Structures are given as C-alpha cells and as structure tokens.
PDB file of C-alpha atoms in Angstrom:
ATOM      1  CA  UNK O  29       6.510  -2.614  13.243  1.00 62.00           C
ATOM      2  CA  UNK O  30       3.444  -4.602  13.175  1.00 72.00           C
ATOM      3  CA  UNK O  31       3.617  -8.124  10.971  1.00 86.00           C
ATOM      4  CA  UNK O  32       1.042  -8.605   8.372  1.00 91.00           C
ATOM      5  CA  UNK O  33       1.388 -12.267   7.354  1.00 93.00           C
ATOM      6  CA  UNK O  34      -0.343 -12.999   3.409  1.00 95.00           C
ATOM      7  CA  UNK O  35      -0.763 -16.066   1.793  1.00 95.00           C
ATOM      8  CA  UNK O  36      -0.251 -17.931  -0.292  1.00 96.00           C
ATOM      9  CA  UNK O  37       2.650 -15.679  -1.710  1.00 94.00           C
ATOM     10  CA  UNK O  38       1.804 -16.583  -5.301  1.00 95.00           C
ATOM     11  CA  UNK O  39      -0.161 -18.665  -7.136  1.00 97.00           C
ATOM     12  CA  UNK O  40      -1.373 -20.354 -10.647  1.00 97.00           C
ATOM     13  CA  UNK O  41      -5.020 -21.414 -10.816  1.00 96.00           C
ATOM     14  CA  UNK O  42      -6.966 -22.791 -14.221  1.00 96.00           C
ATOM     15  CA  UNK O  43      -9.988 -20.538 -15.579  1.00 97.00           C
ATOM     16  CA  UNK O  44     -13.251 -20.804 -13.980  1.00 97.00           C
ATOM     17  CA  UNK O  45     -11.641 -22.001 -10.502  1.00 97.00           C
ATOM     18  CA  UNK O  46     -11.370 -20.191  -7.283  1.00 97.00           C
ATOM     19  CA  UNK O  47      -8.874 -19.085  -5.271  1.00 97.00           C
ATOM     20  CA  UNK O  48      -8.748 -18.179  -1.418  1.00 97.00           C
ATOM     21  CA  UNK O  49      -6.456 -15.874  -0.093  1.00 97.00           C
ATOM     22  CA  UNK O  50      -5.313 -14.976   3.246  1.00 96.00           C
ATOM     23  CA  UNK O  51      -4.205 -11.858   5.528  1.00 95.00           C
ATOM     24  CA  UNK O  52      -3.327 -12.248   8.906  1.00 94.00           C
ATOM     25  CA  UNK O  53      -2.070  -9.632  11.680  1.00 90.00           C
ATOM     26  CA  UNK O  54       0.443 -11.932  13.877  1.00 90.00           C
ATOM     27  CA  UNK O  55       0.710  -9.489  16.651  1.00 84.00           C
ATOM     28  CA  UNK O  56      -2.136  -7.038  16.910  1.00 83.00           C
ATOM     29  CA  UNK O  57      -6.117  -7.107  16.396  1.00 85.00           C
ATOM     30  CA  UNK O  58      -6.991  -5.513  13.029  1.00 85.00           C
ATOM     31  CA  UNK O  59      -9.972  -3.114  13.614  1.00 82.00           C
ATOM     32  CA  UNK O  60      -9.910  -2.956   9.831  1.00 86.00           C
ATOM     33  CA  UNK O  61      -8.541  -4.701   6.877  1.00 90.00           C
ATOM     34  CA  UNK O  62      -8.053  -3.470   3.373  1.00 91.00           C
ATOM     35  CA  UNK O  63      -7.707  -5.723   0.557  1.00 95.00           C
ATOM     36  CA  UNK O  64      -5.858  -3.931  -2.932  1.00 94.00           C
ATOM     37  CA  UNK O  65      -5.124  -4.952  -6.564  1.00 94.00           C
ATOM     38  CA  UNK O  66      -1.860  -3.971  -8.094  1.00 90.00           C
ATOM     39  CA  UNK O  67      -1.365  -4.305 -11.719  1.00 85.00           C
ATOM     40  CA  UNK O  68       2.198  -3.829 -13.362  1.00 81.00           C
ATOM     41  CA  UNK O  69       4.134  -0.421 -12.910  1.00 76.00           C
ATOM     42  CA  UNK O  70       0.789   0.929 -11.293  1.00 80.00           C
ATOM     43  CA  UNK O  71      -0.456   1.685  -7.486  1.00 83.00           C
ATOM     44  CA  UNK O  72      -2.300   0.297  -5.409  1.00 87.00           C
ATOM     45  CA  UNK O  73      -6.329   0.339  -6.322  1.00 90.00           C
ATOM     46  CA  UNK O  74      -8.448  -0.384  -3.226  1.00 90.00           C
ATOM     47  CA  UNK O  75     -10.839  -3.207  -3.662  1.00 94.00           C
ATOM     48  CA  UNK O  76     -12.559  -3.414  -0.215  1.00 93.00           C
ATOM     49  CA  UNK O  77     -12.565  -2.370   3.246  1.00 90.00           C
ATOM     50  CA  UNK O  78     -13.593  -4.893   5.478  1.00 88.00           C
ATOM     51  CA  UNK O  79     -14.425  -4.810   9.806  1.00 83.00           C
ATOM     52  CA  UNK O  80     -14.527  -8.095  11.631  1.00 79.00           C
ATOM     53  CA  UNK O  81     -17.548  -9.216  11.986  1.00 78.00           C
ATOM     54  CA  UNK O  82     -19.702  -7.312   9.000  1.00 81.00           C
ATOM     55  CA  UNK O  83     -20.067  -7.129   5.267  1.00 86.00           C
ATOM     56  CA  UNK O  84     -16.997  -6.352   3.437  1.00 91.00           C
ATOM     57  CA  UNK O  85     -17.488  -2.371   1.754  1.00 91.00           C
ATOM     58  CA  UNK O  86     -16.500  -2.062  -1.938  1.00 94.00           C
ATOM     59  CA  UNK O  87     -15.342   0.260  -4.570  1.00 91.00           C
ATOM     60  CA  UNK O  88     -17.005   1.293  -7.159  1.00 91.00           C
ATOM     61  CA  UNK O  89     -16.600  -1.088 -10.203  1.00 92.00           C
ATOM     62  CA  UNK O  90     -15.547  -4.378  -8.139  1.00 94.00           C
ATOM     63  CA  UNK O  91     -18.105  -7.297  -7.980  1.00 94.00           C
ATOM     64  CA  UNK O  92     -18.835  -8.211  -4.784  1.00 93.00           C
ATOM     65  CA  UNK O  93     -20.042 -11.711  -5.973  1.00 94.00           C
ATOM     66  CA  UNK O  94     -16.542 -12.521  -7.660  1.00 96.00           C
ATOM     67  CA  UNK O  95     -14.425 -10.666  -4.789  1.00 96.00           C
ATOM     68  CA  UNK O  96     -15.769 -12.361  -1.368  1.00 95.00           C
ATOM     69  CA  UNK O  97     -14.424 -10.998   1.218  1.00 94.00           C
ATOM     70  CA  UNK O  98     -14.674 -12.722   4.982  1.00 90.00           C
ATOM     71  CA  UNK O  99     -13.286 -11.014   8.092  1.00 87.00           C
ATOM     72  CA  UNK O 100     -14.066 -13.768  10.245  1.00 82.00           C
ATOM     73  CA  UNK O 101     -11.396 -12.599  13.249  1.00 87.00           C
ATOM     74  CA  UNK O 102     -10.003  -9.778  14.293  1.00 86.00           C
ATOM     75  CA  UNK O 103      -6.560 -11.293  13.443  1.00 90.00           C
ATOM     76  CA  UNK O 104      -7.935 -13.037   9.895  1.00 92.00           C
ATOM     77  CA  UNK O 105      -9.765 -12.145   7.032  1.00 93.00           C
ATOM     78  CA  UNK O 106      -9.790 -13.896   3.470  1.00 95.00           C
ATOM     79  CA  UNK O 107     -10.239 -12.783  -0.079  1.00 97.00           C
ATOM     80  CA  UNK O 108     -12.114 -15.381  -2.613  1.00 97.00           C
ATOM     81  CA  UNK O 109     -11.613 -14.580  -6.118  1.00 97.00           C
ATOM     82  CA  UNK O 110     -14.503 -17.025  -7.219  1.00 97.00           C
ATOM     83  CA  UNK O 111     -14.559 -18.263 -10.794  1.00 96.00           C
ATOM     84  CA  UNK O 112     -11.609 -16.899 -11.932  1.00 96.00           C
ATOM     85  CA  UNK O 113     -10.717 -15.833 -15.812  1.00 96.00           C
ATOM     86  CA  UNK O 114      -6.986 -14.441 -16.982  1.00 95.00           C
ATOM     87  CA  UNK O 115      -7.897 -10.657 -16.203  1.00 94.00           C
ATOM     88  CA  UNK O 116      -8.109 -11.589 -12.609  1.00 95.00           C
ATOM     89  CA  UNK O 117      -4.090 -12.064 -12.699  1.00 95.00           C
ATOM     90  CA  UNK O 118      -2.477  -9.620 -10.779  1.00 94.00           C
ATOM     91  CA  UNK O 119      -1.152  -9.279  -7.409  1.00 94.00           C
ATOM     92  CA  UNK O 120      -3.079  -8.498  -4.702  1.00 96.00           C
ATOM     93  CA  UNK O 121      -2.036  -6.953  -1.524  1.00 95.00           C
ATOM     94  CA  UNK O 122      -3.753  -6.989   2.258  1.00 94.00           C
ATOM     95  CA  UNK O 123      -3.287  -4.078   4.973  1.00 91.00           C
ATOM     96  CA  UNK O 124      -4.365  -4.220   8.340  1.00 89.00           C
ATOM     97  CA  UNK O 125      -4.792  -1.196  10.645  1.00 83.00           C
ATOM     98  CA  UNK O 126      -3.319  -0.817  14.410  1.00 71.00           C
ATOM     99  CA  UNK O 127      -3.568   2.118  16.656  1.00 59.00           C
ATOM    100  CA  UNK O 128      -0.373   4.002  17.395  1.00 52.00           C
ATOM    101  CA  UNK O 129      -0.837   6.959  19.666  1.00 47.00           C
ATOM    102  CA  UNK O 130      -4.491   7.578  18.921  1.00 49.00           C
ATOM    103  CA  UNK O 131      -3.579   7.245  15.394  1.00 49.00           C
ATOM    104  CA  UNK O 132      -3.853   4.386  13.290  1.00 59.00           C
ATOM    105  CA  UNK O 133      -1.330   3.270  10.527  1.00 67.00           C
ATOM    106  CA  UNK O 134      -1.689   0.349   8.120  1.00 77.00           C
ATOM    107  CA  UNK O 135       0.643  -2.355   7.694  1.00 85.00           C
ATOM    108  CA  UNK O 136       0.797  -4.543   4.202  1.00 90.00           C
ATOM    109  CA  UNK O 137       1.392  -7.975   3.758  1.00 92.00           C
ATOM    110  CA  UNK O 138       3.674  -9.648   1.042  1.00 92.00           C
ATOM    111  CA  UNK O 139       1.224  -9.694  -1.761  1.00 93.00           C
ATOM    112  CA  UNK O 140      -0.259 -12.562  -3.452  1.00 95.00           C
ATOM    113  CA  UNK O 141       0.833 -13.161  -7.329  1.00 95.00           C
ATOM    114  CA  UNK O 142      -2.193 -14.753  -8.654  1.00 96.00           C
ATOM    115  CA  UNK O 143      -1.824 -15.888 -12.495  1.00 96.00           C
ATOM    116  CA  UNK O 144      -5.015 -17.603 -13.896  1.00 96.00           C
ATOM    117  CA  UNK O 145      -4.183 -19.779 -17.127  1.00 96.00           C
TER     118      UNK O 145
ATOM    119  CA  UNK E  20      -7.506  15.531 -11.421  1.00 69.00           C
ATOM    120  CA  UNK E  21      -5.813  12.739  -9.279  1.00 77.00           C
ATOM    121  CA  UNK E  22      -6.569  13.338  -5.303  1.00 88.00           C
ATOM    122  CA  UNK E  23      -2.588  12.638  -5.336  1.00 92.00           C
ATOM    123  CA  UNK E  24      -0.016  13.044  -7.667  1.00 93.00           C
ATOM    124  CA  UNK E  25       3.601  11.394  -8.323  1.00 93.00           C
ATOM    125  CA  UNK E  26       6.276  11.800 -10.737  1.00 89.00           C
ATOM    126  CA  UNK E  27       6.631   8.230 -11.498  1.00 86.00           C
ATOM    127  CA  UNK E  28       9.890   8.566 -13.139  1.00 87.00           C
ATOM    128  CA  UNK E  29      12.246   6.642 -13.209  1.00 92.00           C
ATOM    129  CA  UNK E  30      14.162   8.807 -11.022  1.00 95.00           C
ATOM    130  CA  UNK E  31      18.410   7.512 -11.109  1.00 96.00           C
ATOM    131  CA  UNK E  32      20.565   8.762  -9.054  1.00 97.00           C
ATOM    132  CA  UNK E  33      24.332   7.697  -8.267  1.00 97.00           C
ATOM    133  CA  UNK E  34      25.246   6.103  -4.920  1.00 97.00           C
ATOM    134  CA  UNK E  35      25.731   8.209  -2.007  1.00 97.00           C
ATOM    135  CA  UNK E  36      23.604  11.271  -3.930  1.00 97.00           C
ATOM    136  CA  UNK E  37      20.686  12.509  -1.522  1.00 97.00           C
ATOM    137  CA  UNK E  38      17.307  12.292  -3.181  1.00 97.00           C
ATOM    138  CA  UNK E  39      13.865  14.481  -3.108  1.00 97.00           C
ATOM    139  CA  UNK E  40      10.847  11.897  -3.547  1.00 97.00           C
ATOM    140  CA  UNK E  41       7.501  14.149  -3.755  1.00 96.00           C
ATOM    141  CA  UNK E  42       4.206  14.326  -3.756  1.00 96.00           C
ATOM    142  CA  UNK E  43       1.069  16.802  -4.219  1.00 96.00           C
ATOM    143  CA  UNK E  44      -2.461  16.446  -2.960  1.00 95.00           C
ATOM    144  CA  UNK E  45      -5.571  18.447  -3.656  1.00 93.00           C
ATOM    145  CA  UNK E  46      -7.992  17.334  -0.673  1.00 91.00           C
ATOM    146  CA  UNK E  47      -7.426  19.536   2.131  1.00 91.00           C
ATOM    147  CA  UNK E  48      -8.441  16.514   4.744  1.00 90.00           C
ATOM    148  CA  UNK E  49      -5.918  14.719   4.647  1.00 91.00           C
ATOM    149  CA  UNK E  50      -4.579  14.254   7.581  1.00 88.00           C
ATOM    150  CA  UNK E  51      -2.198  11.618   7.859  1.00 90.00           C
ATOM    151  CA  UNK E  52       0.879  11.557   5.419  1.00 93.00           C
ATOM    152  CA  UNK E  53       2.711   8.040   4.861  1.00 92.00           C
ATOM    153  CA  UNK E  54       5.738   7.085   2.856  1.00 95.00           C
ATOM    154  CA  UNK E  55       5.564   3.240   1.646  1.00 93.00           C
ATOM    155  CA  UNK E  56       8.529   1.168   0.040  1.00 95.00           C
ATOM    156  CA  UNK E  57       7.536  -1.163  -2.827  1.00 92.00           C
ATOM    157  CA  UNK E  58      10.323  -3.828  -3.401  1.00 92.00           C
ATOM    158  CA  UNK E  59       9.740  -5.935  -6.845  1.00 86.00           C
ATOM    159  CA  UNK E  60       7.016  -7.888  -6.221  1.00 82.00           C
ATOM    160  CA  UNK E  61       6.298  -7.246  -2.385  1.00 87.00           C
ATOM    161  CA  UNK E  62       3.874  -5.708  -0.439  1.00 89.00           C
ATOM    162  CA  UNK E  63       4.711  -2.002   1.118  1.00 91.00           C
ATOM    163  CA  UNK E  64       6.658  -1.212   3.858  1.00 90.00           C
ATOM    164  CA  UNK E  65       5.605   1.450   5.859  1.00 88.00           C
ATOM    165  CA  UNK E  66       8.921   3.988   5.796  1.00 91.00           C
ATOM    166  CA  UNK E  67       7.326   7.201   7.841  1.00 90.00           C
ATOM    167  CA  UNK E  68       4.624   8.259   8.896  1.00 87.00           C
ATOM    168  CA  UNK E  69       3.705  11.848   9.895  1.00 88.00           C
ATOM    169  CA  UNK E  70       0.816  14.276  11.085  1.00 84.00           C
ATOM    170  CA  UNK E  71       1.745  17.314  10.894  1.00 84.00           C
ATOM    171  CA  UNK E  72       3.674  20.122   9.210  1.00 88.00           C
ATOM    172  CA  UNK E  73       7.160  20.187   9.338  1.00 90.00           C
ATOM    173  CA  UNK E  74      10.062  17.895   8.995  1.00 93.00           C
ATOM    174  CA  UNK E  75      10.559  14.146  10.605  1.00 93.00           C
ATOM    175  CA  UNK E  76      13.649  12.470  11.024  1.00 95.00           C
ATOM    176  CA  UNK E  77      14.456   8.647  10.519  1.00 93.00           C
ATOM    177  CA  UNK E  78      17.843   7.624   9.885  1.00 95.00           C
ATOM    178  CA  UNK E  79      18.732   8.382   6.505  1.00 97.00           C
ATOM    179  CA  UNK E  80      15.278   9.636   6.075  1.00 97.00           C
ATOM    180  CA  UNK E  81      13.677  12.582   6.306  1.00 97.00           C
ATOM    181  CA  UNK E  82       9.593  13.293   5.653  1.00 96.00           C
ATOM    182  CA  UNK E  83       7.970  16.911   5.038  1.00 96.00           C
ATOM    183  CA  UNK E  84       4.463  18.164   5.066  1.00 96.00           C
ATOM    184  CA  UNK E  85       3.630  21.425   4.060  1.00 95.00           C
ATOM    185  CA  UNK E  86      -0.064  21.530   4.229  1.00 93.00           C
ATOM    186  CA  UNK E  87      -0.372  25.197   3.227  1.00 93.00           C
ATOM    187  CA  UNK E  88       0.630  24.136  -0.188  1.00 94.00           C
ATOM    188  CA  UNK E  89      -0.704  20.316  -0.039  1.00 94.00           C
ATOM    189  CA  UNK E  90       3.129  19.113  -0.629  1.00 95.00           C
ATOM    190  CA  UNK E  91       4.748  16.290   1.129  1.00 96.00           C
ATOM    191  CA  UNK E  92       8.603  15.064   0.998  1.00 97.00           C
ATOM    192  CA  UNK E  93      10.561  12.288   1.363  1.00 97.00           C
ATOM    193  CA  UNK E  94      14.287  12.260   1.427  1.00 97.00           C
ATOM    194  CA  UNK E  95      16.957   9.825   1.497  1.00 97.00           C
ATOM    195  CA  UNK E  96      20.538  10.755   2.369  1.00 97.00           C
ATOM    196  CA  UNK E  97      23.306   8.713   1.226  1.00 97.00           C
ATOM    197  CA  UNK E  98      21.638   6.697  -1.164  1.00 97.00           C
ATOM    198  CA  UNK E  99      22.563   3.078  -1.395  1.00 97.00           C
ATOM    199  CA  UNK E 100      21.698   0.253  -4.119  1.00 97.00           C
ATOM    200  CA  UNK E 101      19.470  -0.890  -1.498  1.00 96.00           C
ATOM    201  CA  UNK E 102      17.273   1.992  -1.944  1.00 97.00           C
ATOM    202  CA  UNK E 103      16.304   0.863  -5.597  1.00 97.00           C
ATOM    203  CA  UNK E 104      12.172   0.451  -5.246  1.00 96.00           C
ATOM    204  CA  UNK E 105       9.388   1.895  -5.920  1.00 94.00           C
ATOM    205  CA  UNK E 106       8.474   4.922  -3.481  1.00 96.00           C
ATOM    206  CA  UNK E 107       4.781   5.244  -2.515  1.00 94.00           C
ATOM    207  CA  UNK E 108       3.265   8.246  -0.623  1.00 95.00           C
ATOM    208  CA  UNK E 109      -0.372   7.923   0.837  1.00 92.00           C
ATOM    209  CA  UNK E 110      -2.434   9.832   2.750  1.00 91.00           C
ATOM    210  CA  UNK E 111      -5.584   9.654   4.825  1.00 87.00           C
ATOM    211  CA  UNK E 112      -8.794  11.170   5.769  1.00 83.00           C
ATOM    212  CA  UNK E 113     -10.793   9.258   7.922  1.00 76.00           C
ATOM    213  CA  UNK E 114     -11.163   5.772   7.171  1.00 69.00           C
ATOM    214  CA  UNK E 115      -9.853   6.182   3.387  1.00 75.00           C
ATOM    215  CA  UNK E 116      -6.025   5.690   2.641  1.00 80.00           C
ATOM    216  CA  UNK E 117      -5.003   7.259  -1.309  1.00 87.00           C
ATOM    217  CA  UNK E 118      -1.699   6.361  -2.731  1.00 90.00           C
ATOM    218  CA  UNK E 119      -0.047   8.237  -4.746  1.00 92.00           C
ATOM    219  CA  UNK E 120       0.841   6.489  -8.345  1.00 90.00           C
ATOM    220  CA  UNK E 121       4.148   5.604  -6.742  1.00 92.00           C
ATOM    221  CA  UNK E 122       8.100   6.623  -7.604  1.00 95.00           C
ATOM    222  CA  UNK E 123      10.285   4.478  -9.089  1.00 94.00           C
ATOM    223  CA  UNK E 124      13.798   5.151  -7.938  1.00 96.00           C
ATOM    224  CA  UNK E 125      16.991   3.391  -9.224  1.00 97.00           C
ATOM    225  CA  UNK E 126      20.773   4.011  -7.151  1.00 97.00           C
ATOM    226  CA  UNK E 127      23.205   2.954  -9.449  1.00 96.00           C
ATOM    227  CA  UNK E 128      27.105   1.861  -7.642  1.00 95.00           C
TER     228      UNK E 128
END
C-alpha cells in the first residue's frame, strides 16, 4: 500500500510554545490530506481537510488560528499547533488520499504523540 | 444518534477462534466501507476496503456489506496474538470519511 510518512513520531513541548508537524506521501501525490486528533480509548475526530494549494477546511469547534494547517505540496502538508497549553496533548494522526480504480482510499501515518508540560 | 456505531468492547477471544468485528451505519450514502487496524499508539492501517454488497476475501480476512440493513463485517479466521488492536471501521460519502468508535480486540495464547 501507499506510505504515509509523519513526523516527528512524538513529542514534549513547554506551554505557550508551538509545535510543527509533518505528513508526507513518499510514493503518490495526495489530492487531499486529512489531519485527526485521537484522545485515549477514543476514535479518530477529524480536525481538517486540507487540498494543496488552498485554505485548510475545518470542523466545527477547532480554531483555525491555533490549528494552522499548510498543504504546501502535493506530497507535504504540515500541522502547527501554535501556542500550545496541556489540553492540546494528544496524538494526532495524518491521512492522505490516492486513487485506486476510480476510487480513492486514505492511508494514515504513524501518529504524532504530542505532550505539552 | 452516532452516523456509525461500534461495540467497543473489549472483545477476547482465544487463539485460533474466528472473530465477527461489526459495525452499523444510519446514512444511506455511504459508499465506501473500510476496515482500519489501530496498533497501541500507531496510526491505522488500512485492512480492506470494499464498495459494494457482499463478501471480500483477504487472507485470513473477510469484509461484508449489507447495505439493505446499513451493516458491515469484518472477520478474522484463525486468530493470532498478533491480531490484538483496536479494530476501526469507516465509511465514506463523498469527500467525508466517519469512523466508527473503534473495537478493541484482545487474542489471548
């Protein structure tokens, strides 16, 4: 299958910092990427959908001034969690769609553990 | 109402025992039905993916849609320690992908 390469895989940060995060497709162009927050024993929430080239969409609820989201490529796009407090910790997971057959599936990378102290 | 449900369990089975991982789904566009496996920590892996009704056969794995009564499937013959994760379905319609809450299965030795 397709690789999705995430990183950094985990990471500690002090309050009020930020942290950059990326997702990368290593052998296919990502029409779209998806960026998700996963908290303990839960799913996946969706955060954003982003297309290279234009402004990130969010979901209802998540700040688009905290959560910056660039899709600079169609092989890269980043995830800023800007001035960060301890409820940002979680891990948060990329997905980038291919086309299969007409279809398209989405492929995740590793996560990112992010712990703000 | 969740667009998608799961029995999160924990679901334990003993090694070698064949397991039914399921899910239900209310929105009748879906269209695209995906298994994921969540390892500890890890992103998902995409297990199977599948369009229409009917069964579809990977290995030890086997996926079922039944849209006539919004159900999906997912089962795993011969279960092996290996197997222990979390089991995600997900679904799409259009450009929007919905997880289910996620399964977590243990295969004891």
């Amino acid at each position: 299958g397709a690789v999705v390469s995430q990183h950094p895989s985990w990471v500690i940060c002090k309050s009020g910092t930020s942290v950059k995060i990326e997702c990368r497709s290593l052998d296919f162009q990502a029409t779209t990427m998806f960026w998700y927050r996963q908290f303990p024993k839960q799913s996946l929430m969706l955060m954003a959908t982003s297309n290279e080239g234009s402004k990130a969409t969010y979901e209802q609820g998540v700040e688009k001034d905290k959560f910056l989201i660039n899709h600079a490529s169609l092989t890269l796009s980043t995830l800023t969690v800007t001035s960060a407090h301890p409820e940002d910790s979680s891990f948060y997971i990329c997905s980038a769609r291919t086309r299969e057959g007409g279809s398209t599936e989405a492929f995740f990378g590793q996560g990112t553990r992010l712990t703000v102290v | 109402q969740k667009e998608v449900e799961q029995d999160p369990g924990p679901l334990s089975v003993p090694e070698g025992a064949i397991v039914s991982l399921n899910c239900t789904y209310s929105n009748s566009a879906f269209q695209y039905f995906m298994w994921y496996r969540q390892y500890s920590r890890k992103g998902p892996e995409l297990l199977m993916y599948t369009y229409s009704s009917g069964n579809k056969e990977d290995g030890r794995f086997t996926a079922q849609v039944d849209k006539s009564s919004k159900y999906i499937s997912l089962f795993i013959r011969d279960s092996q320690p290996s197997d222990s994760a979390t089991y995600l379905c997900a679904m799409r319609a259009g450009n929007m992908l919905t997880f289910g809450g996620g399964t977590r299965l243990m295969v004891k030795p």
